[in-house]
Amino acid sequence: MDLSIVPVHTEEQLRDCFAVRIRVFVEEQGVSPEEEMDDYDASPSAAKHFLIMNGNEPAAAARWIMYDGKTAKLQRIAVMKPYRGYGLGRQIIQAMEEDIRTQHVPVIILDAQTQAEPFYEKLGYKTVSTEPFLDAGIWHVRMRKEL
């Protein structure tokens, strides 16, 4: 594999992120396109989008936003099925964490699908919600990590 992690700066890169997310969240998991896309997708600068490319093919995508003045929130973390099990999820999260560190943001939160909770725990995230909650028809938990 010829993998590269790319901070998104162009409309074409943003479309590649959407292609990954539509495949994973809409086609595989049944999330409606209206729920999947939001104002943070309006432009490459509306959020901090990241993309992992395998040559010319998008393999994974994610984004982060400022949640409040001292907390970043990771969102829309998706890896295409053929690339699962190769550490791309971990790599894209680590790239976002490094970007967040450069902004001097001390805390990260994310809403993890419950089936992915052990994955995030391995990366140092701790569950902070008392009960799972539904988001887009999928059970989630809120998780947090201090940098």
PDB file of C-alpha atoms in Angstrom:
ATOM      1  CA  MET A   1       0.000   0.000   0.000  1.00  0.00           C
ATOM      2  CA  ASP A   2       1.084   3.545  -0.788  1.00  0.00           C
ATOM      3  CA  LEU A   3      -0.558   5.380   2.123  1.00  0.00           C
ATOM      4  CA  SER A   4      -0.417   9.097   2.856  1.00  0.00           C
ATOM      5  CA  ILE A   5      -2.265  11.140   5.478  1.00  0.00           C
ATOM      6  CA  VAL A   6      -3.462  14.411   4.005  1.00  0.00           C
ATOM      7  CA  PRO A   7      -4.866  17.459   5.810  1.00  0.00           C
ATOM      8  CA  VAL A   8      -7.711  18.510   3.498  1.00  0.00           C
ATOM      9  CA  HIS A   9      -7.275  21.846   1.704  1.00  0.00           C
ATOM     10  CA  THR A  10      -9.089  21.396  -1.620  1.00  0.00           C
ATOM     11  CA  GLU A  11     -12.635  20.684  -2.763  1.00  0.00           C
ATOM     12  CA  GLU A  12     -11.395  17.519  -4.495  1.00  0.00           C
ATOM     13  CA  GLN A  13      -9.892  16.216  -1.243  1.00  0.00           C
ATOM     14  CA  LEU A  14     -13.121  17.069   0.562  1.00  0.00           C
ATOM     15  CA  ARG A  15     -15.111  15.097  -2.037  1.00  0.00           C
ATOM     16  CA  ASP A  16     -12.799  12.128  -1.378  1.00  0.00           C
ATOM     17  CA  CYS A  17     -13.677  12.408   2.344  1.00  0.00           C
ATOM     18  CA  PHE A  18     -17.375  12.421   1.448  1.00  0.00           C
ATOM     19  CA  ALA A  19     -16.915   9.319  -0.735  1.00  0.00           C
ATOM     20  CA  VAL A  20     -15.479   7.402   2.243  1.00  0.00           C
ATOM     21  CA  ARG A  21     -18.172   8.605   4.631  1.00  0.00           C
ATOM     22  CA  ILE A  22     -21.047   7.907   2.229  1.00  0.00           C
ATOM     23  CA  ARG A  23     -19.766   4.370   1.646  1.00  0.00           C
ATOM     24  CA  VAL A  24     -19.259   3.608   5.351  1.00  0.00           C
ATOM     25  CA  PHE A  25     -22.021   5.513   7.137  1.00  0.00           C
ATOM     26  CA  VAL A  26     -24.769   5.766   4.514  1.00  0.00           C
ATOM     27  CA  GLU A  27     -24.350   2.584   2.451  1.00  0.00           C
ATOM     28  CA  GLU A  28     -23.006   0.189   5.123  1.00  0.00           C
ATOM     29  CA  GLN A  29     -24.652   1.521   8.281  1.00  0.00           C
ATOM     30  CA  GLY A  30     -27.869   2.997   6.915  1.00  0.00           C
ATOM     31  CA  VAL A  31     -27.430   6.596   8.098  1.00  0.00           C
ATOM     32  CA  SER A  32     -29.457   8.990   5.971  1.00  0.00           C
ATOM     33  CA  PRO A  33     -27.380  11.293   3.716  1.00  0.00           C
ATOM     34  CA  GLU A  34     -29.146  14.266   5.319  1.00  0.00           C
ATOM     35  CA  GLU A  35     -27.926  13.224   8.772  1.00  0.00           C
ATOM     36  CA  GLU A  36     -24.422  12.398   7.566  1.00  0.00           C
ATOM     37  CA  MET A  37     -23.668  15.746   5.910  1.00  0.00           C
ATOM     38  CA  ASP A  38     -23.789  19.000   7.884  1.00  0.00           C
ATOM     39  CA  ASP A  39     -22.515  22.586   8.006  1.00  0.00           C
ATOM     40  CA  TYR A  40     -18.992  21.394   8.853  1.00  0.00           C
ATOM     41  CA  ASP A  41     -18.879  19.892   5.344  1.00  0.00           C
ATOM     42  CA  ALA A  42     -19.582  23.192   3.570  1.00  0.00           C
ATOM     43  CA  SER A  43     -15.925  23.747   2.641  1.00  0.00           C
ATOM     44  CA  PRO A  44     -12.449  22.389   3.359  1.00  0.00           C
ATOM     45  CA  SER A  45     -12.050  25.081   6.044  1.00  0.00           C
ATOM     46  CA  ALA A  46     -15.409  24.519   7.811  1.00  0.00           C
ATOM     47  CA  ALA A  47     -13.729  21.804   9.942  1.00  0.00           C
ATOM     48  CA  LYS A  48     -10.272  20.227  10.068  1.00  0.00           C
ATOM     49  CA  HIS A  49     -10.799  17.331   7.652  1.00  0.00           C
ATOM     50  CA  PHE A  50      -8.202  14.574   7.228  1.00  0.00           C
ATOM     51  CA  LEU A  51      -7.901  11.930   4.533  1.00  0.00           C
ATOM     52  CA  ILE A  52      -5.786   8.818   4.101  1.00  0.00           C
ATOM     53  CA  MET A  53      -5.080   8.044   0.476  1.00  0.00           C
ATOM     54  CA  ASN A  54      -3.760   4.781  -0.948  1.00  0.00           C
ATOM     55  CA  GLY A  55      -2.176   6.181  -4.085  1.00  0.00           C
ATOM     56  CA  ASN A  56      -5.126   7.861  -5.825  1.00  0.00           C
ATOM     57  CA  GLU A  57      -7.808   5.988  -3.858  1.00  0.00           C
ATOM     58  CA  PRO A  58      -9.376   7.369  -0.667  1.00  0.00           C
ATOM     59  CA  ALA A  59      -9.039   4.824   2.149  1.00  0.00           C
ATOM     60  CA  ALA A  60     -10.104   6.686   5.328  1.00  0.00           C
ATOM     61  CA  ALA A  61     -11.493  10.033   6.403  1.00  0.00           C
ATOM     62  CA  ALA A  62     -12.180  11.967   9.595  1.00  0.00           C
ATOM     63  CA  ARG A  63     -12.559  15.492  10.890  1.00  0.00           C
ATOM     64  CA  TRP A  64     -12.304  17.517  14.063  1.00  0.00           C
ATOM     65  CA  ILE A  65     -13.978  20.687  15.233  1.00  0.00           C
ATOM     66  CA  MET A  66     -13.637  22.984  18.221  1.00  0.00           C
ATOM     67  CA  TYR A  67     -16.379  21.919  20.611  1.00  0.00           C
ATOM     68  CA  ASP A  68     -15.808  24.734  23.061  1.00  0.00           C
ATOM     69  CA  GLY A  69     -12.869  26.974  23.917  1.00  0.00           C
ATOM     70  CA  LYS A  70     -10.793  24.176  25.442  1.00  0.00           C
ATOM     71  CA  THR A  71     -12.150  20.992  23.865  1.00  0.00           C
ATOM     72  CA  ALA A  72     -11.809  19.527  20.376  1.00  0.00           C
ATOM     73  CA  LYS A  73     -14.275  16.941  19.063  1.00  0.00           C
ATOM     74  CA  LEU A  74     -13.317  14.147  16.675  1.00  0.00           C
ATOM     75  CA  GLN A  75     -16.062  13.251  14.220  1.00  0.00           C
ATOM     76  CA  ARG A  76     -16.917  11.138  11.173  1.00  0.00           C
ATOM     77  CA  ILE A  77     -14.015   8.689  11.558  1.00  0.00           C
ATOM     78  CA  ALA A  78     -14.426   6.143   8.755  1.00  0.00           C
ATOM     79  CA  VAL A  79     -12.233   3.513   7.100  1.00  0.00           C
ATOM     80  CA  MET A  80     -13.231   1.828   3.840  1.00  0.00           C
ATOM     81  CA  LYS A  81     -13.861  -1.908   4.273  1.00  0.00           C
ATOM     82  CA  PRO A  82     -10.830  -3.151   2.233  1.00  0.00           C
ATOM     83  CA  TYR A  83      -8.518  -1.094   4.478  1.00  0.00           C
ATOM     84  CA  ARG A  84      -9.834  -2.170   7.883  1.00  0.00           C
ATOM     85  CA  GLY A  85      -7.435  -4.010  10.150  1.00  0.00           C
ATOM     86  CA  TYR A  86      -4.332  -2.161   8.915  1.00  0.00           C
ATOM     87  CA  GLY A  87      -4.222   0.560  11.577  1.00  0.00           C
ATOM     88  CA  LEU A  88      -5.636   3.382   9.438  1.00  0.00           C
ATOM     89  CA  GLY A  89      -8.161   4.383  12.098  1.00  0.00           C
ATOM     90  CA  ARG A  90      -5.377   4.734  14.648  1.00  0.00           C
ATOM     91  CA  GLN A  91      -3.196   6.643  12.174  1.00  0.00           C
ATOM     92  CA  ILE A  92      -5.851   9.196  11.245  1.00  0.00           C
ATOM     93  CA  ILE A  93      -6.757   9.743  14.915  1.00  0.00           C
ATOM     94  CA  GLN A  94      -3.093  10.241  15.817  1.00  0.00           C
ATOM     95  CA  ALA A  95      -2.726  12.765  12.969  1.00  0.00           C
ATOM     96  CA  MET A  96      -5.735  14.707  14.268  1.00  0.00           C
ATOM     97  CA  GLU A  97      -4.435  14.543  17.852  1.00  0.00           C
ATOM     98  CA  GLU A  98      -1.112  15.974  16.708  1.00  0.00           C
ATOM     99  CA  ASP A  99      -2.913  18.767  14.841  1.00  0.00           C
ATOM    100  CA  ILE A 100      -4.996  19.495  17.959  1.00  0.00           C
ATOM    101  CA  ARG A 101      -1.827  19.616  20.099  1.00  0.00           C
ATOM    102  CA  THR A 102      -0.398  22.303  17.788  1.00  0.00           C
ATOM    103  CA  GLN A 103      -3.514  24.375  18.562  1.00  0.00           C
ATOM    104  CA  HIS A 104      -2.803  23.971  22.321  1.00  0.00           C
ATOM    105  CA  VAL A 105      -6.197  22.363  22.948  1.00  0.00           C
ATOM    106  CA  PRO A 106      -5.941  20.235  26.126  1.00  0.00           C
ATOM    107  CA  VAL A 107      -8.970  17.930  25.812  1.00  0.00           C
ATOM    108  CA  ILE A 108     -10.547  15.815  23.051  1.00  0.00           C
ATOM    109  CA  ILE A 109     -14.007  14.278  23.067  1.00  0.00           C
ATOM    110  CA  LEU A 110     -15.731  11.988  20.599  1.00  0.00           C
ATOM    111  CA  ASP A 111     -18.994  10.110  20.315  1.00  0.00           C
ATOM    112  CA  ALA A 112     -18.019   6.499  19.609  1.00  0.00           C
ATOM    113  CA  GLN A 113     -20.275   3.809  18.273  1.00  0.00           C
ATOM    114  CA  THR A 114     -20.520   1.334  21.142  1.00  0.00           C
ATOM    115  CA  GLN A 115     -18.995  -1.454  19.024  1.00  0.00           C
ATOM    116  CA  ALA A 116     -15.870   0.775  18.588  1.00  0.00           C
ATOM    117  CA  GLU A 117     -15.515   1.662  22.283  1.00  0.00           C
ATOM    118  CA  PRO A 118     -12.663  -0.865  22.912  1.00  0.00           C
ATOM    119  CA  PHE A 119     -10.757   0.552  19.907  1.00  0.00           C
ATOM    120  CA  TYR A 120     -10.842   4.074  21.354  1.00  0.00           C
ATOM    121  CA  GLU A 121      -9.973   2.816  24.837  1.00  0.00           C
ATOM    122  CA  LYS A 122      -6.727   1.383  23.401  1.00  0.00           C
ATOM    123  CA  LEU A 123      -5.926   4.905  22.157  1.00  0.00           C
ATOM    124  CA  GLY A 124      -6.380   6.387  25.629  1.00  0.00           C
ATOM    125  CA  TYR A 125     -10.006   7.548  25.477  1.00  0.00           C
ATOM    126  CA  LYS A 126     -12.212   6.999  28.523  1.00  0.00           C
ATOM    127  CA  THR A 127     -15.998   6.670  28.447  1.00  0.00           C
ATOM    128  CA  VAL A 128     -17.634   9.600  30.244  1.00  0.00           C
ATOM    129  CA  SER A 129     -21.316   9.145  29.371  1.00  0.00           C
ATOM    130  CA  THR A 130     -23.320   7.251  31.964  1.00  0.00           C
ATOM    131  CA  GLU A 131     -25.611   5.585  29.407  1.00  0.00           C
ATOM    132  CA  PRO A 132     -25.299   4.787  25.685  1.00  0.00           C
ATOM    133  CA  PHE A 133     -27.339   7.117  23.468  1.00  0.00           C
ATOM    134  CA  LEU A 134     -28.744   6.932  19.957  1.00  0.00           C
ATOM    135  CA  ASP A 135     -27.221   9.086  17.217  1.00  0.00           C
ATOM    136  CA  ALA A 136     -28.432   8.520  13.643  1.00  0.00           C
ATOM    137  CA  GLY A 137     -30.072   5.318  14.873  1.00  0.00           C
ATOM    138  CA  ILE A 138     -26.770   3.865  16.156  1.00  0.00           C
ATOM    139  CA  TRP A 139     -25.815   3.440  19.821  1.00  0.00           C
ATOM    140  CA  HIS A 140     -22.935   5.664  20.941  1.00  0.00           C
ATOM    141  CA  VAL A 141     -21.006   6.637  24.067  1.00  0.00           C
ATOM    142  CA  ARG A 142     -19.206   9.918  24.760  1.00  0.00           C
ATOM    143  CA  MET A 143     -15.475   9.459  25.305  1.00  0.00           C
ATOM    144  CA  ARG A 144     -12.752  11.860  26.438  1.00  0.00           C
ATOM    145  CA  LYS A 145      -8.960  12.118  26.379  1.00  0.00           C
ATOM    146  CA  GLU A 146      -6.643  14.670  27.912  1.00  0.00           C
ATOM    147  CA  LEU A 147      -3.611  15.544  25.827  1.00  0.00           C
TER     148      LEU A 147
END
